[in-house]
Short mmCIF file of N, CA and C in Angstrom, two decimals:
data_model
loop_
_atom_site.label_atom_id
_atom_site.label_comp_id
_atom_site.label_asym_id
_atom_site.label_seq_id
_atom_site.Cartn_x
_atom_site.Cartn_y
_atom_site.Cartn_z
N MET A 1 0.20 -10.39 0.95
CA MET A 1 -0.48 -10.40 2.21
C MET A 1 -1.46 -11.57 2.20
N ILE A 2 -1.45 -12.39 3.23
CA ILE A 2 -2.36 -13.52 3.32
C ILE A 2 -3.56 -13.09 4.14
N GLY A 3 -4.74 -13.35 3.67
CA GLY A 3 -5.94 -12.95 4.38
C GLY A 3 -7.16 -13.36 3.59
N THR A 4 -8.20 -12.57 3.69
CA THR A 4 -9.43 -12.87 2.97
C THR A 4 -9.32 -12.38 1.54
N PRO A 5 -9.59 -13.25 0.56
CA PRO A 5 -9.50 -12.79 -0.82
C PRO A 5 -10.56 -11.74 -1.11
N ARG A 6 -10.23 -10.82 -2.00
CA ARG A 6 -11.20 -9.83 -2.42
C ARG A 6 -12.21 -10.47 -3.33
N THR A 7 -13.44 -10.02 -3.25
CA THR A 7 -14.47 -10.58 -4.11
C THR A 7 -14.94 -9.60 -5.16
N ASP A 8 -14.58 -8.32 -5.02
CA ASP A 8 -15.00 -7.36 -6.03
C ASP A 8 -13.93 -7.24 -7.10
N SER A 9 -14.31 -6.66 -8.23
CA SER A 9 -13.33 -6.48 -9.29
C SER A 9 -13.12 -5.00 -9.58
N SER A 10 -13.47 -4.14 -8.62
CA SER A 10 -13.34 -2.70 -8.83
C SER A 10 -12.00 -2.19 -8.33
N ALA A 11 -11.01 -3.05 -8.35
CA ALA A 11 -9.71 -2.70 -7.80
C ALA A 11 -9.00 -1.65 -8.63
N ALA A 12 -8.01 -1.06 -8.02
CA ALA A 12 -7.05 -0.24 -8.71
C ALA A 12 -5.77 -0.28 -7.91
N PRO A 13 -4.87 0.48 -7.96
CA PRO A 13 -3.43 0.45 -7.95
C PRO A 13 -2.52 0.45 -6.75
N VAL A 14 -1.40 0.11 -6.79
CA VAL A 14 -0.24 0.45 -6.01
C VAL A 14 0.89 -0.42 -6.48
N MET A 15 1.86 0.25 -7.09
CA MET A 15 3.01 -0.51 -7.55
C MET A 15 3.71 -1.04 -6.32
N GLY A 16 4.14 -2.28 -6.37
CA GLY A 16 4.79 -2.87 -5.23
C GLY A 16 3.83 -3.62 -4.34
N ALA A 17 2.56 -3.70 -4.73
CA ALA A 17 1.57 -4.38 -3.90
C ALA A 17 1.69 -5.88 -4.01
N GLY A 18 1.28 -6.57 -2.96
CA GLY A 18 1.22 -8.02 -2.99
C GLY A 18 0.04 -8.45 -3.82
N THR A 19 -0.16 -9.73 -3.98
CA THR A 19 -1.26 -10.21 -4.81
C THR A 19 -2.00 -11.34 -4.12
N PRO A 20 -3.31 -11.48 -4.40
CA PRO A 20 -4.09 -12.50 -3.72
C PRO A 20 -3.87 -13.91 -4.26
N VAL A 21 -4.02 -14.89 -3.41
CA VAL A 21 -3.98 -16.29 -3.82
C VAL A 21 -5.17 -17.00 -3.21
N PRO A 22 -5.60 -18.11 -3.80
CA PRO A 22 -6.69 -18.85 -3.20
C PRO A 22 -6.34 -19.18 -1.76
N GLY A 23 -7.34 -19.11 -0.91
CA GLY A 23 -7.08 -19.35 0.49
C GLY A 23 -6.56 -18.11 1.14
N GLY A 24 -6.37 -17.08 0.37
CA GLY A 24 -6.20 -15.87 0.97
C GLY A 24 -5.24 -14.79 0.70
N LEU A 25 -4.33 -14.81 -0.19
CA LEU A 25 -3.41 -13.69 -0.32
C LEU A 25 -4.13 -12.49 -0.89
N THR A 26 -3.93 -11.32 -0.27
CA THR A 26 -4.55 -10.11 -0.76
C THR A 26 -3.49 -9.05 -0.98
N PRO A 27 -3.78 -8.05 -1.85
CA PRO A 27 -2.81 -7.01 -2.12
C PRO A 27 -2.50 -6.21 -0.87
N VAL A 28 -1.31 -5.67 -0.79
CA VAL A 28 -0.94 -4.85 0.34
C VAL A 28 -0.18 -3.65 -0.16
N PRO A 29 -0.41 -2.48 0.43
CA PRO A 29 0.34 -1.32 0.03
C PRO A 29 1.80 -1.51 0.40
N ALA A 30 2.70 -1.10 -0.48
CA ALA A 30 4.12 -1.29 -0.21
C ALA A 30 4.91 -0.14 -0.79
N ASP A 31 6.12 0.02 -0.33
CA ASP A 31 7.03 1.06 -0.79
C ASP A 31 8.01 0.48 -1.78
N HIS A 32 7.58 0.07 -2.93
CA HIS A 32 8.47 -0.53 -3.93
C HIS A 32 9.29 -1.64 -3.30
N GLY A 33 8.63 -2.54 -2.65
CA GLY A 33 9.29 -3.65 -1.99
C GLY A 33 8.58 -3.91 -0.68
N SER A 34 9.07 -4.84 0.10
CA SER A 34 8.35 -5.15 1.32
C SER A 34 8.63 -4.11 2.39
N ALA A 35 7.62 -3.87 3.17
CA ALA A 35 7.74 -2.88 4.24
C ALA A 35 8.60 -3.45 5.36
N ALA A 36 9.37 -2.57 5.96
CA ALA A 36 10.21 -2.98 7.08
C ALA A 36 9.35 -3.15 8.31
N PRO A 37 9.84 -3.88 9.31
CA PRO A 37 9.08 -4.00 10.55
C PRO A 37 8.82 -2.61 11.13
N VAL A 38 7.71 -2.47 11.82
CA VAL A 38 7.35 -1.18 12.37
C VAL A 38 8.23 -0.86 13.57
N THR A 39 8.95 0.22 13.46
CA THR A 39 9.80 0.70 14.55
C THR A 39 9.70 2.22 14.56
N SER A 40 10.21 2.83 15.59
CA SER A 40 10.24 4.28 15.64
C SER A 40 11.16 4.80 14.55
N SER A 41 10.79 5.88 13.93
CA SER A 41 11.59 6.44 12.85
C SER A 41 11.74 7.93 13.07
N PRO A 42 12.95 8.46 12.89
CA PRO A 42 13.10 9.89 13.06
C PRO A 42 12.33 10.67 12.00
N SER A 43 12.07 10.06 10.82
CA SER A 43 11.39 10.79 9.75
C SER A 43 9.87 10.77 9.91
N GLN A 44 9.31 9.83 10.61
CA GLN A 44 7.87 9.76 10.86
C GLN A 44 7.65 9.37 12.32
N PRO A 45 7.65 10.33 13.23
CA PRO A 45 7.50 10.02 14.65
C PRO A 45 6.15 9.36 14.94
N PRO A 46 6.09 8.52 16.00
CA PRO A 46 4.85 7.84 16.34
C PRO A 46 3.72 8.80 16.71
N SER A 47 4.04 10.08 16.91
CA SER A 47 3.01 11.05 17.27
C SER A 47 1.97 11.27 16.17
N LEU A 48 2.19 10.73 14.99
CA LEU A 48 1.20 10.85 13.92
C LEU A 48 -0.05 10.03 14.23
N VAL A 49 0.09 8.98 15.04
CA VAL A 49 -1.07 8.17 15.41
C VAL A 49 -2.06 9.06 16.17
N GLY A 50 -3.32 9.01 15.76
CA GLY A 50 -4.35 9.85 16.36
C GLY A 50 -4.62 11.12 15.55
N MET A 51 -3.68 11.51 14.70
CA MET A 51 -3.86 12.70 13.88
C MET A 51 -4.99 12.47 12.87
N VAL A 52 -5.71 13.54 12.55
CA VAL A 52 -6.76 13.48 11.52
C VAL A 52 -6.26 14.29 10.32
N LEU A 53 -6.22 13.63 9.17
CA LEU A 53 -5.76 14.27 7.94
C LEU A 53 -6.97 14.68 7.10
N SER A 54 -6.88 15.85 6.50
CA SER A 54 -7.93 16.37 5.60
C SER A 54 -9.32 16.33 6.24
N ASN A 55 -9.37 16.50 7.54
CA ASN A 55 -10.63 16.52 8.30
C ASN A 55 -11.46 15.25 8.15
N ARG A 56 -10.83 14.13 7.73
CA ARG A 56 -11.64 12.92 7.56
C ARG A 56 -10.90 11.60 7.76
N TYR A 57 -9.58 11.59 7.81
CA TYR A 57 -8.85 10.33 7.95
C TYR A 57 -8.09 10.30 9.27
N ARG A 58 -8.55 9.49 10.24
CA ARG A 58 -7.88 9.37 11.53
C ARG A 58 -6.84 8.25 11.46
N LEU A 59 -5.58 8.57 11.78
CA LEU A 59 -4.51 7.57 11.77
C LEU A 59 -4.62 6.72 13.02
N ILE A 60 -4.73 5.40 12.85
CA ILE A 60 -4.94 4.49 13.97
C ILE A 60 -3.64 3.86 14.45
N ARG A 61 -2.85 3.32 13.51
CA ARG A 61 -1.55 2.73 13.88
C ARG A 61 -0.68 2.60 12.65
N LYS A 62 0.63 2.54 12.88
CA LYS A 62 1.57 2.37 11.78
C LYS A 62 1.57 0.91 11.35
N LEU A 63 1.44 0.68 10.04
CA LEU A 63 1.46 -0.68 9.50
C LEU A 63 2.86 -1.08 9.04
N GLY A 64 3.61 -0.13 8.54
CA GLY A 64 4.94 -0.45 8.02
C GLY A 64 5.67 0.79 7.56
N GLU A 65 6.92 0.57 7.21
CA GLU A 65 7.77 1.66 6.79
C GLU A 65 8.59 1.19 5.60
N GLY A 66 8.77 2.08 4.64
CA GLY A 66 9.55 1.73 3.46
C GLY A 66 10.54 2.82 3.13
N GLY A 67 11.03 2.78 1.92
CA GLY A 67 12.08 3.69 1.50
C GLY A 67 11.69 5.16 1.49
N MET A 68 10.44 5.47 1.16
CA MET A 68 10.04 6.87 1.03
C MET A 68 9.12 7.36 2.14
N GLY A 69 8.61 6.45 2.95
CA GLY A 69 7.70 6.90 4.00
C GLY A 69 7.10 5.75 4.76
N SER A 70 5.96 6.03 5.37
CA SER A 70 5.29 5.06 6.23
C SER A 70 3.85 4.86 5.78
N VAL A 71 3.33 3.67 6.09
CA VAL A 71 1.93 3.36 5.79
C VAL A 71 1.21 3.16 7.12
N TYR A 72 0.04 3.81 7.24
CA TYR A 72 -0.76 3.76 8.45
C TYR A 72 -2.13 3.15 8.17
N LEU A 73 -2.66 2.45 9.16
CA LEU A 73 -4.06 2.08 9.15
C LEU A 73 -4.81 3.35 9.56
N ALA A 74 -5.86 3.66 8.83
CA ALA A 74 -6.65 4.86 9.13
C ALA A 74 -8.12 4.52 9.05
N GLU A 75 -8.93 5.43 9.56
CA GLU A 75 -10.38 5.26 9.48
C GLU A 75 -10.99 6.57 8.98
N HIS A 76 -11.89 6.46 8.02
CA HIS A 76 -12.63 7.63 7.55
C HIS A 76 -13.56 8.03 8.69
N THR A 77 -13.47 9.26 9.15
CA THR A 77 -14.20 9.67 10.35
C THR A 77 -15.70 9.79 10.16
N THR A 78 -16.17 9.92 8.94
CA THR A 78 -17.61 10.04 8.69
C THR A 78 -18.26 8.70 8.44
N ILE A 79 -17.63 7.88 7.59
CA ILE A 79 -18.27 6.61 7.21
C ILE A 79 -17.67 5.40 7.92
N ASN A 80 -16.67 5.64 8.79
CA ASN A 80 -16.04 4.58 9.60
C ASN A 80 -15.42 3.46 8.77
N LYS A 81 -14.93 3.79 7.59
CA LYS A 81 -14.29 2.79 6.73
C LYS A 81 -12.79 2.75 7.01
N LYS A 82 -12.24 1.55 7.13
CA LYS A 82 -10.80 1.37 7.32
C LYS A 82 -10.09 1.58 5.99
N LEU A 83 -8.96 2.30 6.02
CA LEU A 83 -8.17 2.61 4.85
C LEU A 83 -6.70 2.50 5.20
N ALA A 84 -5.84 2.51 4.21
CA ALA A 84 -4.40 2.59 4.42
C ALA A 84 -3.95 3.93 3.86
N ILE A 85 -3.07 4.61 4.59
CA ILE A 85 -2.56 5.90 4.14
C ILE A 85 -1.04 5.86 4.12
N LYS A 86 -0.48 6.18 2.96
CA LYS A 86 0.97 6.24 2.80
C LYS A 86 1.39 7.70 2.89
N ILE A 87 2.29 8.00 3.84
CA ILE A 87 2.74 9.37 4.08
C ILE A 87 4.22 9.48 3.72
N LEU A 88 4.54 10.44 2.88
CA LEU A 88 5.93 10.69 2.51
C LEU A 88 6.67 11.17 3.75
N SER A 89 7.88 10.67 3.97
CA SER A 89 8.65 11.07 5.16
C SER A 89 8.91 12.58 5.14
N ASP A 90 8.99 13.16 6.33
CA ASP A 90 9.22 14.60 6.45
C ASP A 90 10.50 15.01 5.72
N GLU A 91 11.52 14.18 5.82
CA GLU A 91 12.81 14.45 5.16
C GLU A 91 12.62 14.61 3.65
N TYR A 92 11.87 13.70 3.04
CA TYR A 92 11.65 13.74 1.59
C TYR A 92 10.65 14.82 1.19
N ALA A 93 9.74 15.16 2.09
CA ALA A 93 8.72 16.16 1.78
C ALA A 93 9.33 17.54 1.56
N LYS A 94 10.57 17.74 2.00
CA LYS A 94 11.26 19.02 1.82
C LYS A 94 11.87 19.14 0.43
N LYS A 95 11.85 18.05 -0.34
CA LYS A 95 12.47 18.03 -1.67
C LYS A 95 11.37 17.92 -2.73
N GLN A 96 11.16 19.02 -3.47
CA GLN A 96 10.05 19.08 -4.41
C GLN A 96 10.09 17.95 -5.44
N ASP A 97 11.27 17.55 -5.89
CA ASP A 97 11.34 16.48 -6.88
C ASP A 97 10.81 15.16 -6.31
N LEU A 98 11.02 14.92 -5.01
CA LEU A 98 10.51 13.70 -4.39
C LEU A 98 9.01 13.79 -4.12
N VAL A 99 8.52 14.98 -3.81
CA VAL A 99 7.08 15.18 -3.66
C VAL A 99 6.40 14.91 -5.01
N ASP A 100 7.00 15.43 -6.08
CA ASP A 100 6.46 15.21 -7.43
C ASP A 100 6.47 13.73 -7.78
N ARG A 101 7.53 13.04 -7.41
CA ARG A 101 7.64 11.60 -7.68
C ARG A 101 6.57 10.82 -6.90
N PHE A 102 6.34 11.21 -5.66
CA PHE A 102 5.32 10.57 -4.82
C PHE A 102 3.93 10.76 -5.43
N LEU A 103 3.64 11.99 -5.88
CA LEU A 103 2.37 12.27 -6.55
C LEU A 103 2.25 11.45 -7.83
N GLN A 104 3.35 11.36 -8.59
CA GLN A 104 3.33 10.57 -9.82
C GLN A 104 3.06 9.10 -9.51
N GLU A 105 3.62 8.58 -8.41
CA GLU A 105 3.35 7.20 -8.01
C GLU A 105 1.86 7.00 -7.75
N ALA A 106 1.25 7.94 -7.04
CA ALA A 106 -0.19 7.84 -6.75
C ALA A 106 -1.01 7.92 -8.03
N ARG A 107 -0.66 8.86 -8.91
CA ARG A 107 -1.40 8.99 -10.17
C ARG A 107 -1.26 7.73 -11.03
N ALA A 108 -0.04 7.24 -11.15
CA ALA A 108 0.20 6.05 -11.97
C ALA A 108 -0.56 4.86 -11.40
N ALA A 109 -0.46 4.67 -10.11
CA ALA A 109 -1.13 3.54 -9.47
C ALA A 109 -2.64 3.64 -9.62
N SER A 110 -3.17 4.85 -9.58
CA SER A 110 -4.63 5.00 -9.68
C SER A 110 -5.15 4.70 -11.07
N MET A 111 -4.27 4.60 -12.05
CA MET A 111 -4.67 4.26 -13.42
C MET A 111 -4.89 2.76 -13.60
N ILE A 112 -4.35 1.96 -12.71
CA ILE A 112 -4.42 0.51 -12.85
C ILE A 112 -5.71 0.01 -12.22
N GLU A 113 -6.52 -0.64 -13.02
CA GLU A 113 -7.76 -1.22 -12.50
C GLU A 113 -7.68 -2.72 -12.68
N GLN A 114 -7.31 -3.41 -11.61
CA GLN A 114 -7.11 -4.86 -11.66
C GLN A 114 -7.33 -5.40 -10.26
N GLU A 115 -7.97 -6.56 -10.14
CA GLU A 115 -8.37 -7.07 -8.83
C GLU A 115 -7.22 -7.39 -7.89
N ASN A 116 -6.00 -7.51 -8.39
CA ASN A 116 -4.85 -7.83 -7.54
C ASN A 116 -4.03 -6.60 -7.16
N VAL A 117 -4.58 -5.42 -7.41
CA VAL A 117 -3.88 -4.17 -7.14
C VAL A 117 -4.80 -3.29 -6.30
N VAL A 118 -4.27 -2.75 -5.19
CA VAL A 118 -5.12 -1.93 -4.32
C VAL A 118 -5.49 -0.61 -4.98
N GLU A 119 -6.65 -0.09 -4.61
CA GLU A 119 -7.17 1.14 -5.19
C GLU A 119 -6.67 2.37 -4.43
N ILE A 120 -6.23 3.37 -5.18
CA ILE A 120 -5.85 4.67 -4.61
C ILE A 120 -7.07 5.58 -4.74
N THR A 121 -7.46 6.24 -3.64
CA THR A 121 -8.70 7.02 -3.67
C THR A 121 -8.54 8.51 -3.38
N ASP A 122 -7.40 8.94 -2.85
CA ASP A 122 -7.28 10.35 -2.49
C ASP A 122 -5.81 10.71 -2.34
N PHE A 123 -5.53 12.01 -2.39
CA PHE A 123 -4.19 12.55 -2.20
C PHE A 123 -4.35 13.83 -1.41
N GLY A 124 -3.42 14.09 -0.49
CA GLY A 124 -3.54 15.31 0.30
C GLY A 124 -2.24 15.71 0.96
N GLU A 125 -2.34 16.74 1.80
CA GLU A 125 -1.18 17.27 2.51
C GLU A 125 -1.42 17.18 4.01
N THR A 126 -0.37 16.80 4.76
CA THR A 126 -0.47 16.73 6.21
C THR A 126 -0.33 18.14 6.80
N PRO A 127 -0.78 18.34 8.05
CA PRO A 127 -0.60 19.65 8.68
C PRO A 127 0.87 20.05 8.76
N GLY A 128 1.78 19.07 8.80
CA GLY A 128 3.21 19.37 8.88
C GLY A 128 3.86 19.66 7.54
N GLY A 129 3.09 19.59 6.46
CA GLY A 129 3.63 19.94 5.15
C GLY A 129 4.07 18.77 4.29
N SER A 130 3.90 17.55 4.77
CA SER A 130 4.21 16.39 3.94
C SER A 130 2.97 16.07 3.09
N VAL A 131 3.07 15.03 2.27
CA VAL A 131 1.94 14.62 1.44
C VAL A 131 1.62 13.16 1.70
N PHE A 132 0.40 12.77 1.33
CA PHE A 132 -0.02 11.39 1.56
C PHE A 132 -0.98 10.98 0.46
N PHE A 133 -1.12 9.64 0.29
CA PHE A 133 -2.23 9.15 -0.52
C PHE A 133 -2.95 8.05 0.23
N VAL A 134 -4.24 7.93 -0.10
CA VAL A 134 -5.16 7.03 0.59
C VAL A 134 -5.42 5.83 -0.31
N MET A 135 -5.36 4.63 0.29
CA MET A 135 -5.57 3.38 -0.43
C MET A 135 -6.59 2.53 0.30
N GLU A 136 -7.16 1.58 -0.42
CA GLU A 136 -8.01 0.61 0.26
C GLU A 136 -7.12 -0.19 1.22
N PHE A 137 -7.69 -0.60 2.33
CA PHE A 137 -6.98 -1.41 3.32
C PHE A 137 -7.41 -2.85 3.19
N LEU A 138 -6.43 -3.73 3.11
CA LEU A 138 -6.70 -5.17 3.04
C LEU A 138 -5.96 -5.83 4.19
N ASN A 139 -6.69 -6.48 5.07
CA ASN A 139 -6.11 -7.11 6.24
C ASN A 139 -5.58 -8.48 5.89
N GLY A 140 -4.45 -8.85 6.44
CA GLY A 140 -3.90 -10.17 6.19
C GLY A 140 -2.46 -10.29 6.65
N GLU A 141 -1.80 -11.33 6.20
CA GLU A 141 -0.41 -11.60 6.56
C GLU A 141 0.48 -11.33 5.36
N ASP A 142 1.62 -10.73 5.59
CA ASP A 142 2.58 -10.41 4.56
C ASP A 142 3.11 -11.68 3.89
N LEU A 143 3.13 -11.70 2.56
CA LEU A 143 3.60 -12.87 1.82
C LEU A 143 5.04 -13.22 2.16
N SER A 144 5.90 -12.22 2.30
CA SER A 144 7.31 -12.52 2.61
C SER A 144 7.44 -13.23 3.95
N LYS A 145 6.59 -12.86 4.92
CA LYS A 145 6.62 -13.55 6.22
C LYS A 145 6.13 -14.98 6.08
N THR A 146 5.11 -15.18 5.26
CA THR A 146 4.59 -16.53 5.02
C THR A 146 5.65 -17.40 4.37
N ILE A 147 6.35 -16.85 3.40
CA ILE A 147 7.40 -17.61 2.73
C ILE A 147 8.51 -17.97 3.71
N LYS A 148 8.92 -17.01 4.54
CA LYS A 148 9.97 -17.29 5.52
C LYS A 148 9.54 -18.36 6.51
N LYS A 149 8.25 -18.34 6.89
CA LYS A 149 7.73 -19.32 7.85
C LYS A 149 7.61 -20.71 7.26
N THR A 150 7.17 -20.80 6.00
CA THR A 150 6.81 -22.10 5.44
C THR A 150 7.59 -22.48 4.19
N ALA A 151 8.68 -21.79 3.92
CA ALA A 151 9.47 -22.09 2.71
C ALA A 151 10.06 -23.49 2.79
N PRO A 152 10.16 -24.15 1.67
CA PRO A 152 9.65 -23.73 0.37
C PRO A 152 8.15 -23.97 0.28
N LEU A 153 7.48 -23.03 -0.39
CA LEU A 153 6.04 -23.18 -0.59
C LEU A 153 5.79 -24.25 -1.65
N PRO A 154 4.76 -25.06 -1.46
CA PRO A 154 4.45 -26.08 -2.47
C PRO A 154 3.92 -25.43 -3.75
N TRP A 155 4.13 -26.10 -4.88
CA TRP A 155 3.73 -25.58 -6.18
C TRP A 155 2.26 -25.19 -6.22
N HIS A 156 1.38 -25.95 -5.58
CA HIS A 156 -0.05 -25.61 -5.62
C HIS A 156 -0.35 -24.26 -4.96
N ARG A 157 0.57 -23.74 -4.15
CA ARG A 157 0.42 -22.39 -3.58
C ARG A 157 1.17 -21.35 -4.40
N VAL A 158 2.32 -21.75 -4.94
CA VAL A 158 3.15 -20.81 -5.71
C VAL A 158 2.47 -20.42 -7.03
N LYS A 159 1.92 -21.39 -7.73
CA LYS A 159 1.35 -21.13 -9.06
C LYS A 159 0.30 -20.02 -9.04
N PRO A 160 -0.73 -20.09 -8.17
CA PRO A 160 -1.73 -19.00 -8.20
C PRO A 160 -1.14 -17.65 -7.80
N ILE A 161 -0.17 -17.65 -6.91
CA ILE A 161 0.47 -16.38 -6.53
C ILE A 161 1.15 -15.77 -7.75
N MET A 162 1.93 -16.57 -8.46
CA MET A 162 2.65 -16.08 -9.63
C MET A 162 1.69 -15.61 -10.73
N LEU A 163 0.62 -16.35 -10.94
CA LEU A 163 -0.36 -15.94 -11.96
C LEU A 163 -0.99 -14.60 -11.62
N GLN A 164 -1.26 -14.38 -10.34
CA GLN A 164 -1.86 -13.12 -9.93
C GLN A 164 -0.87 -11.97 -10.02
N ILE A 165 0.39 -12.23 -9.69
CA ILE A 165 1.43 -11.21 -9.85
C ILE A 165 1.54 -10.83 -11.33
N CYS A 166 1.57 -11.83 -12.18
CA CYS A 166 1.66 -11.58 -13.63
C CYS A 166 0.45 -10.78 -14.13
N ALA A 167 -0.74 -11.10 -13.64
CA ALA A 167 -1.94 -10.36 -14.04
C ALA A 167 -1.85 -8.90 -13.61
N ALA A 168 -1.37 -8.66 -12.41
CA ALA A 168 -1.23 -7.29 -11.91
C ALA A 168 -0.19 -6.52 -12.73
N LEU A 169 0.94 -7.16 -13.01
CA LEU A 169 1.99 -6.51 -13.81
C LEU A 169 1.51 -6.25 -15.24
N THR A 170 0.76 -7.18 -15.80
CA THR A 170 0.20 -6.99 -17.14
C THR A 170 -0.73 -5.79 -17.16
N ALA A 171 -1.58 -5.66 -16.14
CA ALA A 171 -2.49 -4.51 -16.06
C ALA A 171 -1.69 -3.20 -15.98
N ALA A 172 -0.61 -3.21 -15.23
CA ALA A 172 0.25 -2.02 -15.14
C ALA A 172 0.87 -1.72 -16.50
N HIS A 173 1.41 -2.74 -17.14
CA HIS A 173 2.04 -2.55 -18.46
C HIS A 173 1.02 -2.06 -19.49
N ASP A 174 -0.21 -2.53 -19.38
CA ASP A 174 -1.26 -2.12 -20.32
C ASP A 174 -1.55 -0.62 -20.27
N VAL A 175 -1.26 0.03 -19.13
CA VAL A 175 -1.45 1.48 -19.04
C VAL A 175 -0.11 2.22 -19.07
N GLY A 176 0.94 1.52 -19.51
CA GLY A 176 2.24 2.15 -19.71
C GLY A 176 3.11 2.27 -18.48
N ILE A 177 2.82 1.49 -17.44
CA ILE A 177 3.60 1.55 -16.21
C ILE A 177 4.52 0.35 -16.13
N ILE A 178 5.78 0.61 -15.84
CA ILE A 178 6.76 -0.46 -15.64
C ILE A 178 7.08 -0.49 -14.15
N HIS A 179 6.88 -1.63 -13.51
CA HIS A 179 7.20 -1.78 -12.08
C HIS A 179 8.68 -2.08 -11.94
N ARG A 180 9.34 -1.37 -11.02
CA ARG A 180 10.77 -1.63 -10.80
C ARG A 180 10.96 -2.41 -9.53
#
């Protein structure tokens, strides 16, 4: 994701996240790969927008959709902080092994403390019986879109991106996580 670089080092996790580069790339929550363009989905209807989860997270808009669910921009209703919330699709929420896998993803990601990896801060259940986890929200442009727009990227842009990806993967490997 291209945007404002993070200045703190209190980061933590999300496997599949983008990585920051000078001039702006920041981590982005992802579903083990790049999120698909936002469209209506039978597994996550647009009616989730406006819903309040766990009495504190208001869903503002859908940011993207991936293999296991959707990611929403949300706001903490008490402190007005913007967050990203990944919700397991209703279809997958009916399968306990996939719910367990989703929880394991959140737990594993929350173990990684590295500035190029977004922080996971909470886990919960939706009123409809699905599950979600809460991540820090980083505003910016998707790296894959930037590459498509300006490919090939010059080496002076590629090198810092690759170094940051390697740093994030190293941090994951250091806590026993292998990114697929």
